[in-house]
Amino acid sequence: MQNNLVLLTGNAHPELARKISEKIGVPLGKMSVFKFANDETFCKIQDNIRKRDVFVIQPTCRPVNDNLMELLIIIDACKRASAKSITAVVPYYGYSRTDKKDQPRVPITAKLVADLLTVAGANRLVTIDLHAEAIQGFFNIPVDALYVMPIFIKYIKTKIGLDNLVMVSPDAGGAARARTYAKKLGENVDIAVVDKRRIGNTGASEVINVVGEVAGKKCILVDDIIDTAGSITQAADVLKKRDAKEIWAMAAHAVLSPPALERLEKSPINEVVVSDTIPIPAEQKLNKITVLSVSELLAETIRRLYYGESVSVLFA
């Protein structure tokens, strides 16, 4: 297909990279990435990438620091090999929740990661469902912040249906997201918000109230990340107590830190719909977890960027 387009991937999510490669019709570039005995990461690109447009596919998911360092080293290798352009395709942007100083003497690690990527040599970032939109402003290079929303909306329309449907935010901060989903789905889709407060730095929270009518409704809890699943399962418990008919949970990024699986399994949530921005091991794929792929979205984004076409149509 494109002689000057190069796709590279580290060890974070080779399965997603292979899917993207197949959809674009460009084989993954040959590259060795490994650790020495002293735990230092090394990479060697086998193909000539001089004056070529390189896309490095690497979510910075668990193990976050290893995958981030690997990404930086690959980008540096591309820069020193005289690549024409280097686009970091980071479906899941690690450290995105450390995006502001909300306490004294704490870092803004999302900004630090942006600086590291830029210094390493990235000319552009492609990512999906940033935890905070303001992270785009941490970069002095172009950022294409995509959304899984079109993928999830298609699933809702074909598998769940729009009748008697309510989009629910598990917290006040995500109300705008739930409202956008409802708007895209049609005027008959309502919204509700679970009001909660967080407890310290533990990630724990407690539910205070539900704003909106959920009794007898099909409720879809929508969020950007499911980490320990505390917030979303607490919200589901409250919806069930408020006589919700059926409950779904949807989130772009399935981090699934313990005890997420146990919480989701025991929760009244009928189905958990996530994307494959983060690899989900076979042992974590509960029967109630459905994984939708972002490979087509990313493949089309890469194709459009390579040909200099607009990517705004992908936000529709």
PDB file of C-alpha atoms in Angstrom:
ATOM      1  CA  MET A   1       0.000   0.000   0.000  1.00  0.00           C
ATOM      2  CA  GLN A   2       2.024   2.972   1.280  1.00  0.00           C
ATOM      3  CA  ASN A   3       5.760   2.571   0.768  1.00  0.00           C
ATOM      4  CA  ASN A   4       6.677   5.306   3.237  1.00  0.00           C
ATOM      5  CA  LEU A   5       4.291   4.338   6.042  1.00  0.00           C
ATOM      6  CA  VAL A   6       5.925   2.375   8.867  1.00  0.00           C
ATOM      7  CA  LEU A   7       4.051   0.718  11.738  1.00  0.00           C
ATOM      8  CA  LEU A   8       6.032  -0.223  14.833  1.00  0.00           C
ATOM      9  CA  THR A   9       4.885  -1.704  18.114  1.00  0.00           C
ATOM     10  CA  GLY A  10       6.456  -2.462  21.450  1.00  0.00           C
ATOM     11  CA  ASN A  11       5.425  -5.166  23.899  1.00  0.00           C
ATOM     12  CA  ALA A  12       2.450  -3.347  25.433  1.00  0.00           C
ATOM     13  CA  HIS A  13      -0.281  -4.476  23.009  1.00  0.00           C
ATOM     14  CA  PRO A  14       1.012  -6.365  19.933  1.00  0.00           C
ATOM     15  CA  GLU A  15      -2.430  -7.881  19.287  1.00  0.00           C
ATOM     16  CA  LEU A  16      -3.995  -4.448  18.702  1.00  0.00           C
ATOM     17  CA  ALA A  17      -1.039  -3.451  16.517  1.00  0.00           C
ATOM     18  CA  ARG A  18      -1.528  -6.573  14.382  1.00  0.00           C
ATOM     19  CA  LYS A  19      -5.216  -5.767  13.899  1.00  0.00           C
ATOM     20  CA  ILE A  20      -4.363  -2.215  12.832  1.00  0.00           C
ATOM     21  CA  SER A  21      -1.694  -3.534  10.470  1.00  0.00           C
ATOM     22  CA  GLU A  22      -4.165  -5.914   8.817  1.00  0.00           C
ATOM     23  CA  LYS A  23      -6.792  -3.207   8.355  1.00  0.00           C
ATOM     24  CA  ILE A  24      -4.323  -0.743   6.828  1.00  0.00           C
ATOM     25  CA  GLY A  25      -2.655  -3.388   4.686  1.00  0.00           C
ATOM     26  CA  VAL A  26       0.849  -2.532   5.879  1.00  0.00           C
ATOM     27  CA  PRO A  27       2.934  -5.159   7.721  1.00  0.00           C
ATOM     28  CA  LEU A  28       4.395  -4.316  11.092  1.00  0.00           C
ATOM     29  CA  GLY A  29       7.982  -3.129  10.855  1.00  0.00           C
ATOM     30  CA  LYS A  30      10.706  -5.466  12.030  1.00  0.00           C
ATOM     31  CA  MET A  31      12.097  -4.447  15.393  1.00  0.00           C
ATOM     32  CA  SER A  32      13.659  -6.138  18.398  1.00  0.00           C
ATOM     33  CA  VAL A  33      12.641  -4.844  21.824  1.00  0.00           C
ATOM     34  CA  PHE A  34      13.970  -6.594  24.900  1.00  0.00           C
ATOM     35  CA  LYS A  35      15.577  -6.159  28.304  1.00  0.00           C
ATOM     36  CA  PHE A  36      19.185  -6.807  29.179  1.00  0.00           C
ATOM     37  CA  ALA A  37      20.077  -8.855  32.251  1.00  0.00           C
ATOM     38  CA  ASN A  38      20.292  -5.620  34.258  1.00  0.00           C
ATOM     39  CA  ASP A  39      16.641  -4.798  33.367  1.00  0.00           C
ATOM     40  CA  GLU A  40      17.502  -1.976  30.936  1.00  0.00           C
ATOM     41  CA  THR A  41      15.343  -1.787  27.811  1.00  0.00           C
ATOM     42  CA  PHE A  42      16.924  -1.916  24.350  1.00  0.00           C
ATOM     43  CA  CYS A  43      15.468  -1.759  20.864  1.00  0.00           C
ATOM     44  CA  LYS A  44      16.814  -2.128  17.350  1.00  0.00           C
ATOM     45  CA  ILE A  45      14.774  -1.301  14.251  1.00  0.00           C
ATOM     46  CA  GLN A  46      15.595  -3.784  11.505  1.00  0.00           C
ATOM     47  CA  ASP A  47      14.058  -1.841   8.596  1.00  0.00           C
ATOM     48  CA  ASN A  48      15.300   1.344   6.956  1.00  0.00           C
ATOM     49  CA  ILE A  49      12.986   4.149   8.136  1.00  0.00           C
ATOM     50  CA  ARG A  50      14.943   7.135   6.837  1.00  0.00           C
ATOM     51  CA  LYS A  51      12.579   9.805   5.456  1.00  0.00           C
ATOM     52  CA  ARG A  52       9.552   7.628   6.263  1.00  0.00           C
ATOM     53  CA  ASP A  53       6.424   8.349   8.337  1.00  0.00           C
ATOM     54  CA  VAL A  54       6.536   6.182  11.448  1.00  0.00           C
ATOM     55  CA  PHE A  55       3.588   5.341  13.715  1.00  0.00           C
ATOM     56  CA  VAL A  56       4.538   3.739  17.037  1.00  0.00           C
ATOM     57  CA  ILE A  57       1.600   1.858  18.595  1.00  0.00           C
ATOM     58  CA  GLN A  58       2.003   1.522  22.361  1.00  0.00           C
ATOM     59  CA  PRO A  59      -0.562   2.095  25.134  1.00  0.00           C
ATOM     60  CA  THR A  60       1.112   3.029  28.408  1.00  0.00           C
ATOM     61  CA  CYS A  61      -0.844   0.523  30.452  1.00  0.00           C
ATOM     62  CA  ARG A  62       0.334  -1.964  33.082  1.00  0.00           C
ATOM     63  CA  PRO A  63       3.278  -2.268  33.626  1.00  0.00           C
ATOM     64  CA  VAL A  64       2.983   1.484  33.106  1.00  0.00           C
ATOM     65  CA  ASN A  65       6.586   2.545  33.653  1.00  0.00           C
ATOM     66  CA  ASP A  66       8.051  -0.270  31.543  1.00  0.00           C
ATOM     67  CA  ASN A  67       5.691   0.419  28.648  1.00  0.00           C
ATOM     68  CA  LEU A  68       6.239   4.174  28.844  1.00  0.00           C
ATOM     69  CA  MET A  69      10.022   3.798  28.881  1.00  0.00           C
ATOM     70  CA  GLU A  70       9.832   1.341  25.993  1.00  0.00           C
ATOM     71  CA  LEU A  71       7.774   3.842  23.985  1.00  0.00           C
ATOM     72  CA  LEU A  72      10.266   6.634  24.654  1.00  0.00           C
ATOM     73  CA  ILE A  73      13.204   4.445  23.631  1.00  0.00           C
ATOM     74  CA  ILE A  74      11.497   3.384  20.388  1.00  0.00           C
ATOM     75  CA  ILE A  75      10.699   7.016  19.534  1.00  0.00           C
ATOM     76  CA  ASP A  76      14.298   8.006  20.240  1.00  0.00           C
ATOM     77  CA  ALA A  77      15.546   5.211  17.985  1.00  0.00           C
ATOM     78  CA  CYS A  78      13.233   6.423  15.206  1.00  0.00           C
ATOM     79  CA  LYS A  79      14.467  10.000  15.577  1.00  0.00           C
ATOM     80  CA  ARG A  80      18.109   8.909  15.418  1.00  0.00           C
ATOM     81  CA  ALA A  81      17.304   6.784  12.354  1.00  0.00           C
ATOM     82  CA  SER A  82      16.158   9.961  10.525  1.00  0.00           C
ATOM     83  CA  ALA A  83      12.437   9.183  10.322  1.00  0.00           C
ATOM     84  CA  LYS A  84      10.524  11.899   8.463  1.00  0.00           C
ATOM     85  CA  SER A  85       7.811  12.015  11.154  1.00  0.00           C
ATOM     86  CA  ILE A  86       7.062  10.068  14.329  1.00  0.00           C
ATOM     87  CA  THR A  87       3.501   9.688  15.581  1.00  0.00           C
ATOM     88  CA  ALA A  88       2.990   8.149  19.014  1.00  0.00           C
ATOM     89  CA  VAL A  89      -0.238   6.132  18.888  1.00  0.00           C
ATOM     90  CA  VAL A  90      -1.071   5.762  22.573  1.00  0.00           C
ATOM     91  CA  PRO A  91      -4.611   4.343  22.853  1.00  0.00           C
ATOM     92  CA  TYR A  92      -4.459   4.500  26.654  1.00  0.00           C
ATOM     93  CA  TYR A  93      -2.500   7.449  28.064  1.00  0.00           C
ATOM     94  CA  GLY A  94      -1.048   6.360  31.405  1.00  0.00           C
ATOM     95  CA  TYR A  95      -0.834   8.871  34.260  1.00  0.00           C
ATOM     96  CA  SER A  96      -3.779  10.778  32.747  1.00  0.00           C
ATOM     97  CA  ARG A  97      -5.471  11.030  36.136  1.00  0.00           C
ATOM     98  CA  THR A  98      -2.539  13.010  37.544  1.00  0.00           C
ATOM     99  CA  ASP A  99      -3.481  16.020  35.433  1.00  0.00           C
ATOM    100  CA  LYS A 100      -3.568  18.811  38.029  1.00  0.00           C
ATOM    101  CA  LYS A 101      -2.315  19.901  41.440  1.00  0.00           C
ATOM    102  CA  ASP A 102      -5.344  19.077  43.557  1.00  0.00           C
ATOM    103  CA  GLN A 103      -3.248  18.824  46.736  1.00  0.00           C
ATOM    104  CA  PRO A 104      -0.119  20.579  48.012  1.00  0.00           C
ATOM    105  CA  ARG A 105       3.271  19.245  46.901  1.00  0.00           C
ATOM    106  CA  VAL A 106       2.040  16.761  44.287  1.00  0.00           C
ATOM    107  CA  PRO A 107       3.242  16.328  40.681  1.00  0.00           C
ATOM    108  CA  ILE A 108       1.394  16.829  37.413  1.00  0.00           C
ATOM    109  CA  THR A 109       2.637  13.595  35.886  1.00  0.00           C
ATOM    110  CA  ALA A 110       0.413  13.800  32.806  1.00  0.00           C
ATOM    111  CA  LYS A 111       2.340  16.953  31.842  1.00  0.00           C
ATOM    112  CA  LEU A 112       5.683  15.277  32.585  1.00  0.00           C
ATOM    113  CA  VAL A 113       4.768  12.398  30.259  1.00  0.00           C
ATOM    114  CA  ALA A 114       3.843  14.916  27.550  1.00  0.00           C
ATOM    115  CA  ASP A 115       7.264  16.550  27.912  1.00  0.00           C
ATOM    116  CA  LEU A 116       9.028  13.181  27.781  1.00  0.00           C
ATOM    117  CA  LEU A 117       7.244  12.141  24.584  1.00  0.00           C
ATOM    118  CA  THR A 118       8.062  15.442  22.917  1.00  0.00           C
ATOM    119  CA  VAL A 119      11.718  15.458  23.971  1.00  0.00           C
ATOM    120  CA  ALA A 120      12.078  11.845  22.822  1.00  0.00           C
ATOM    121  CA  GLY A 121      11.089  12.987  19.337  1.00  0.00           C
ATOM    122  CA  ALA A 122       7.356  12.475  18.820  1.00  0.00           C
ATOM    123  CA  ASN A 123       5.872  14.895  16.267  1.00  0.00           C
ATOM    124  CA  ARG A 124       2.238  13.989  16.977  1.00  0.00           C
ATOM    125  CA  LEU A 125       0.144  12.098  19.519  1.00  0.00           C
ATOM    126  CA  VAL A 126      -2.904   9.976  18.757  1.00  0.00           C
ATOM    127  CA  THR A 127      -4.842   8.837  21.811  1.00  0.00           C
ATOM    128  CA  ILE A 128      -8.330   7.760  22.850  1.00  0.00           C
ATOM    129  CA  ASP A 129     -10.649   9.110  25.564  1.00  0.00           C
ATOM    130  CA  LEU A 130      -8.227  11.181  27.587  1.00  0.00           C
ATOM    131  CA  HIS A 131      -9.266  11.326  31.226  1.00  0.00           C
ATOM    132  CA  ALA A 132      -8.967  15.127  31.083  1.00  0.00           C
ATOM    133  CA  GLU A 133      -9.314  17.102  27.850  1.00  0.00           C
ATOM    134  CA  ALA A 134      -6.849  19.681  29.195  1.00  0.00           C
ATOM    135  CA  ILE A 135      -4.022  17.172  28.706  1.00  0.00           C
ATOM    136  CA  GLN A 136      -4.055  18.119  25.016  1.00  0.00           C
ATOM    137  CA  GLY A 137      -2.776  21.524  26.114  1.00  0.00           C
ATOM    138  CA  PHE A 138       0.230  19.924  27.810  1.00  0.00           C
ATOM    139  CA  PHE A 139       1.710  19.259  24.361  1.00  0.00           C
ATOM    140  CA  ASN A 140       3.375  21.641  21.926  1.00  0.00           C
ATOM    141  CA  ILE A 141       2.797  19.131  19.127  1.00  0.00           C
ATOM    142  CA  PRO A 142      -0.522  18.218  17.451  1.00  0.00           C
ATOM    143  CA  VAL A 143      -2.766  15.893  19.466  1.00  0.00           C
ATOM    144  CA  ASP A 144      -5.586  13.870  17.928  1.00  0.00           C
ATOM    145  CA  ALA A 145      -7.759  12.873  20.890  1.00  0.00           C
ATOM    146  CA  LEU A 146     -10.221  10.301  19.578  1.00  0.00           C
ATOM    147  CA  TYR A 147     -13.284   8.812  21.275  1.00  0.00           C
ATOM    148  CA  VAL A 148     -14.801   5.336  21.509  1.00  0.00           C
ATOM    149  CA  MET A 149     -18.240   6.956  21.531  1.00  0.00           C
ATOM    150  CA  PRO A 150     -19.104   6.141  17.874  1.00  0.00           C
ATOM    151  CA  ILE A 151     -18.208   2.483  18.502  1.00  0.00           C
ATOM    152  CA  PHE A 152     -20.270   2.315  21.691  1.00  0.00           C
ATOM    153  CA  ILE A 153     -23.234   4.165  20.159  1.00  0.00           C
ATOM    154  CA  LYS A 154     -23.374   1.659  17.312  1.00  0.00           C
ATOM    155  CA  TYR A 155     -23.387  -1.162  19.868  1.00  0.00           C
ATOM    156  CA  ILE A 156     -26.150   0.504  21.892  1.00  0.00           C
ATOM    157  CA  LYS A 157     -28.349   0.939  18.830  1.00  0.00           C
ATOM    158  CA  THR A 158     -27.884  -2.615  17.542  1.00  0.00           C
ATOM    159  CA  LYS A 159     -27.615  -4.658  20.753  1.00  0.00           C
ATOM    160  CA  ILE A 160     -29.386  -2.739  23.525  1.00  0.00           C
ATOM    161  CA  GLY A 161     -31.994  -0.547  21.842  1.00  0.00           C
ATOM    162  CA  LEU A 162     -33.094   3.011  22.535  1.00  0.00           C
ATOM    163  CA  ASP A 163     -36.488   2.386  24.116  1.00  0.00           C
ATOM    164  CA  ASN A 164     -36.776   3.312  27.796  1.00  0.00           C
ATOM    165  CA  LEU A 165     -33.051   4.138  27.886  1.00  0.00           C
ATOM    166  CA  VAL A 166     -31.149   6.343  30.342  1.00  0.00           C
ATOM    167  CA  MET A 167     -27.463   7.269  30.084  1.00  0.00           C
ATOM    168  CA  VAL A 168     -26.023   7.471  33.592  1.00  0.00           C
ATOM    169  CA  SER A 169     -22.825   9.126  34.772  1.00  0.00           C
ATOM    170  CA  PRO A 170     -21.286   7.406  37.826  1.00  0.00           C
ATOM    171  CA  ASP A 171     -20.166  10.820  39.117  1.00  0.00           C
ATOM    172  CA  ALA A 172     -20.889  14.508  38.619  1.00  0.00           C
ATOM    173  CA  GLY A 173     -17.651  15.022  36.690  1.00  0.00           C
ATOM    174  CA  GLY A 174     -18.808  12.718  33.915  1.00  0.00           C
ATOM    175  CA  ALA A 175     -22.226  14.319  33.447  1.00  0.00           C
ATOM    176  CA  ALA A 176     -21.144  16.013  30.209  1.00  0.00           C
ATOM    177  CA  ARG A 177     -20.117  12.629  28.779  1.00  0.00           C
ATOM    178  CA  ALA A 178     -23.502  11.081  29.593  1.00  0.00           C
ATOM    179  CA  ARG A 179     -25.260  14.120  28.120  1.00  0.00           C
ATOM    180  CA  THR A 180     -23.260  13.839  24.883  1.00  0.00           C
ATOM    181  CA  TYR A 181     -24.160  10.159  24.538  1.00  0.00           C
ATOM    182  CA  ALA A 182     -27.835  10.934  25.128  1.00  0.00           C
ATOM    183  CA  LYS A 183     -27.749  13.722  22.547  1.00  0.00           C
ATOM    184  CA  LYS A 184     -26.141  11.448  19.943  1.00  0.00           C
ATOM    185  CA  LEU A 185     -28.663   8.676  20.631  1.00  0.00           C
ATOM    186  CA  GLY A 186     -31.745  10.871  20.264  1.00  0.00           C
ATOM    187  CA  GLU A 187     -34.105  13.175  22.125  1.00  0.00           C
ATOM    188  CA  ASN A 188     -35.957  10.300  23.807  1.00  0.00           C
ATOM    189  CA  VAL A 189     -32.857   9.178  25.725  1.00  0.00           C
ATOM    190  CA  ASP A 190     -32.642  10.686  29.206  1.00  0.00           C
ATOM    191  CA  ILE A 191     -29.659  11.206  31.514  1.00  0.00           C
ATOM    192  CA  ALA A 192     -29.052  10.643  35.203  1.00  0.00           C
ATOM    193  CA  VAL A 193     -26.100  11.386  37.477  1.00  0.00           C
ATOM    194  CA  VAL A 194     -24.880   9.490  40.519  1.00  0.00           C
ATOM    195  CA  ASP A 195     -23.604  12.011  43.048  1.00  0.00           C
ATOM    196  CA  LYS A 196     -20.659  10.748  45.097  1.00  0.00           C
ATOM    197  CA  ARG A 197     -17.641  12.010  47.001  1.00  0.00           C
ATOM    198  CA  ARG A 198     -14.126  10.580  46.956  1.00  0.00           C
ATOM    199  CA  ILE A 199     -12.340   9.613  50.167  1.00  0.00           C
ATOM    200  CA  GLY A 200      -8.687  10.757  50.273  1.00  0.00           C
ATOM    201  CA  ASN A 201      -6.156   9.268  47.825  1.00  0.00           C
ATOM    202  CA  THR A 202      -7.377   5.680  48.121  1.00  0.00           C
ATOM    203  CA  GLY A 203      -9.678   5.844  45.097  1.00  0.00           C
ATOM    204  CA  ALA A 204     -12.596   4.919  47.374  1.00  0.00           C
ATOM    205  CA  SER A 205     -15.846   6.850  47.194  1.00  0.00           C
ATOM    206  CA  GLU A 206     -19.325   6.869  48.664  1.00  0.00           C
ATOM    207  CA  VAL A 207     -22.603   7.438  46.826  1.00  0.00           C
ATOM    208  CA  ILE A 208     -24.764  10.288  48.084  1.00  0.00           C
ATOM    209  CA  ASN A 209     -27.703  10.556  45.685  1.00  0.00           C
ATOM    210  CA  VAL A 210     -29.027   9.882  42.171  1.00  0.00           C
ATOM    211  CA  VAL A 211     -30.228  12.815  40.103  1.00  0.00           C
ATOM    212  CA  GLY A 212     -32.683  11.689  37.427  1.00  0.00           C
ATOM    213  CA  GLU A 213     -35.367   9.038  36.947  1.00  0.00           C
ATOM    214  CA  VAL A 214     -34.065   5.452  36.668  1.00  0.00           C
ATOM    215  CA  ALA A 215     -36.950   3.302  37.947  1.00  0.00           C
ATOM    216  CA  GLY A 216     -38.086   0.809  35.319  1.00  0.00           C
ATOM    217  CA  LYS A 217     -35.419   2.059  32.892  1.00  0.00           C
ATOM    218  CA  LYS A 218     -32.586   0.458  30.959  1.00  0.00           C
ATOM    219  CA  CYS A 219     -29.571   2.214  32.467  1.00  0.00           C
ATOM    220  CA  ILE A 220     -26.139   2.520  30.866  1.00  0.00           C
ATOM    221  CA  LEU A 221     -23.358   3.704  33.167  1.00  0.00           C
ATOM    222  CA  VAL A 222     -20.742   5.397  30.987  1.00  0.00           C
ATOM    223  CA  ASP A 223     -17.214   6.309  32.083  1.00  0.00           C
ATOM    224  CA  ASP A 224     -13.726   6.614  30.608  1.00  0.00           C
ATOM    225  CA  ILE A 225     -11.890   4.148  32.882  1.00  0.00           C
ATOM    226  CA  ILE A 226     -12.807   1.091  34.928  1.00  0.00           C
ATOM    227  CA  ASP A 227      -9.926   0.636  37.355  1.00  0.00           C
ATOM    228  CA  THR A 228     -10.860  -1.059  40.635  1.00  0.00           C
ATOM    229  CA  ALA A 229     -14.550  -0.832  39.577  1.00  0.00           C
ATOM    230  CA  GLY A 230     -15.521   0.617  42.953  1.00  0.00           C
ATOM    231  CA  SER A 231     -17.288   3.686  41.592  1.00  0.00           C
ATOM    232  CA  ILE A 232     -19.175   1.936  38.824  1.00  0.00           C
ATOM    233  CA  THR A 233     -20.343  -1.009  40.949  1.00  0.00           C
ATOM    234  CA  GLN A 234     -21.430   1.314  43.766  1.00  0.00           C
ATOM    235  CA  ALA A 235     -23.407   3.294  41.210  1.00  0.00           C
ATOM    236  CA  ALA A 236     -24.933   0.078  39.858  1.00  0.00           C
ATOM    237  CA  ASP A 237     -25.985  -0.987  43.367  1.00  0.00           C
ATOM    238  CA  VAL A 238     -27.767   2.326  43.864  1.00  0.00           C
ATOM    239  CA  LEU A 239     -29.477   2.095  40.463  1.00  0.00           C
ATOM    240  CA  LYS A 240     -30.710  -1.394  41.345  1.00  0.00           C
ATOM    241  CA  LYS A 241     -32.085  -0.104  44.652  1.00  0.00           C
ATOM    242  CA  ARG A 242     -33.852   2.622  42.661  1.00  0.00           C
ATOM    243  CA  ASP A 243     -35.554  -0.157  40.628  1.00  0.00           C
ATOM    244  CA  ALA A 244     -33.570   0.127  37.397  1.00  0.00           C
ATOM    245  CA  LYS A 245     -34.802  -2.555  34.976  1.00  0.00           C
ATOM    246  CA  GLU A 246     -31.404  -3.493  33.477  1.00  0.00           C
ATOM    247  CA  ILE A 247     -27.900  -2.102  33.951  1.00  0.00           C
ATOM    248  CA  TRP A 248     -24.959  -1.877  31.560  1.00  0.00           C
ATOM    249  CA  ALA A 249     -21.522  -0.381  32.157  1.00  0.00           C
ATOM    250  CA  MET A 250     -19.447   1.103  29.340  1.00  0.00           C
ATOM    251  CA  ALA A 251     -15.894   2.428  29.539  1.00  0.00           C
ATOM    252  CA  ALA A 252     -13.139   3.023  27.016  1.00  0.00           C
ATOM    253  CA  HIS A 253     -10.281   1.717  29.149  1.00  0.00           C
ATOM    254  CA  ALA A 254     -10.440  -1.568  31.072  1.00  0.00           C
ATOM    255  CA  VAL A 255      -7.600  -1.149  33.579  1.00  0.00           C
ATOM    256  CA  LEU A 256      -9.228  -3.756  35.861  1.00  0.00           C
ATOM    257  CA  SER A 257      -6.998  -3.514  38.909  1.00  0.00           C
ATOM    258  CA  PRO A 258      -7.875  -5.915  41.761  1.00  0.00           C
ATOM    259  CA  PRO A 259     -10.536  -6.354  43.038  1.00  0.00           C
ATOM    260  CA  ALA A 260     -12.316  -5.131  39.874  1.00  0.00           C
ATOM    261  CA  LEU A 261     -13.231  -8.568  38.518  1.00  0.00           C
ATOM    262  CA  GLU A 262     -14.756  -9.724  41.796  1.00  0.00           C
ATOM    263  CA  ARG A 263     -16.726  -6.500  42.126  1.00  0.00           C
ATOM    264  CA  LEU A 264     -18.038  -6.662  38.571  1.00  0.00           C
ATOM    265  CA  GLU A 265     -18.955 -10.342  38.894  1.00  0.00           C
ATOM    266  CA  LYS A 266     -20.963  -9.739  42.070  1.00  0.00           C
ATOM    267  CA  SER A 267     -22.553  -6.493  40.866  1.00  0.00           C
ATOM    268  CA  PRO A 268     -26.058  -6.159  39.380  1.00  0.00           C
ATOM    269  CA  ILE A 269     -24.491  -5.025  36.084  1.00  0.00           C
ATOM    270  CA  ASN A 270     -25.798  -7.251  33.274  1.00  0.00           C
ATOM    271  CA  GLU A 271     -22.998  -6.500  30.814  1.00  0.00           C
ATOM    272  CA  VAL A 272     -19.713  -4.581  30.901  1.00  0.00           C
ATOM    273  CA  VAL A 273     -18.719  -3.154  27.503  1.00  0.00           C
ATOM    274  CA  VAL A 274     -15.134  -1.966  27.079  1.00  0.00           C
ATOM    275  CA  SER A 275     -12.661  -1.401  24.251  1.00  0.00           C
ATOM    276  CA  ASP A 276      -9.302  -3.027  23.584  1.00  0.00           C
ATOM    277  CA  THR A 277      -7.172   0.075  24.178  1.00  0.00           C
ATOM    278  CA  ILE A 278      -5.615  -2.066  26.923  1.00  0.00           C
ATOM    279  CA  PRO A 279      -4.974  -5.805  26.470  1.00  0.00           C
ATOM    280  CA  ILE A 280      -7.278  -7.954  28.586  1.00  0.00           C
ATOM    281  CA  PRO A 281      -5.773 -11.330  29.541  1.00  0.00           C
ATOM    282  CA  ALA A 282      -7.971 -14.385  28.982  1.00  0.00           C
ATOM    283  CA  GLU A 283      -8.323 -14.946  32.724  1.00  0.00           C
ATOM    284  CA  GLN A 284      -9.854 -11.463  33.107  1.00  0.00           C
ATOM    285  CA  LYS A 285     -12.508 -11.919  30.428  1.00  0.00           C
ATOM    286  CA  LEU A 286     -15.603 -12.539  32.511  1.00  0.00           C
ATOM    287  CA  ASN A 287     -18.706 -13.785  30.717  1.00  0.00           C
ATOM    288  CA  LYS A 288     -20.327 -10.400  31.298  1.00  0.00           C
ATOM    289  CA  ILE A 289     -17.407  -8.473  29.710  1.00  0.00           C
ATOM    290  CA  THR A 290     -17.730  -7.582  26.011  1.00  0.00           C
ATOM    291  CA  VAL A 291     -14.661  -6.155  24.259  1.00  0.00           C
ATOM    292  CA  LEU A 292     -15.091  -3.914  21.193  1.00  0.00           C
ATOM    293  CA  SER A 293     -12.031  -3.170  19.089  1.00  0.00           C
ATOM    294  CA  VAL A 294     -10.654   0.290  18.358  1.00  0.00           C
ATOM    295  CA  SER A 295      -8.413  -1.125  15.613  1.00  0.00           C
ATOM    296  CA  GLU A 296     -10.603   0.139  12.771  1.00  0.00           C
ATOM    297  CA  LEU A 297     -10.793   3.620  14.317  1.00  0.00           C
ATOM    298  CA  LEU A 298      -7.021   3.793  14.751  1.00  0.00           C
ATOM    299  CA  ALA A 299      -6.308   2.295  11.334  1.00  0.00           C
ATOM    300  CA  GLU A 300      -8.492   4.905   9.628  1.00  0.00           C
ATOM    301  CA  THR A 301      -6.896   7.672  11.701  1.00  0.00           C
ATOM    302  CA  ILE A 302      -3.404   6.551  10.695  1.00  0.00           C
ATOM    303  CA  ARG A 303      -4.451   6.320   7.044  1.00  0.00           C
ATOM    304  CA  ARG A 304      -5.927   9.829   7.098  1.00  0.00           C
ATOM    305  CA  LEU A 305      -2.893  11.307   8.831  1.00  0.00           C
ATOM    306  CA  TYR A 306      -0.551   9.670   6.341  1.00  0.00           C
ATOM    307  CA  TYR A 307      -2.476  11.086   3.374  1.00  0.00           C
ATOM    308  CA  GLY A 308      -2.976  14.502   4.966  1.00  0.00           C
ATOM    309  CA  GLU A 309      -6.750  14.093   5.268  1.00  0.00           C
ATOM    310  CA  SER A 310      -8.979  15.466   8.022  1.00  0.00           C
ATOM    311  CA  VAL A 311      -9.702  13.219  10.993  1.00  0.00           C
ATOM    312  CA  SER A 312     -12.602  15.324  12.289  1.00  0.00           C
ATOM    313  CA  VAL A 313     -15.115  13.077  10.514  1.00  0.00           C
ATOM    314  CA  LEU A 314     -14.107  10.311  12.945  1.00  0.00           C
ATOM    315  CA  PHE A 315     -15.483  12.342  15.850  1.00  0.00           C
ATOM    316  CA  ALA A 316     -19.047  12.229  14.480  1.00  0.00           C
TER     317      ALA A 316
END
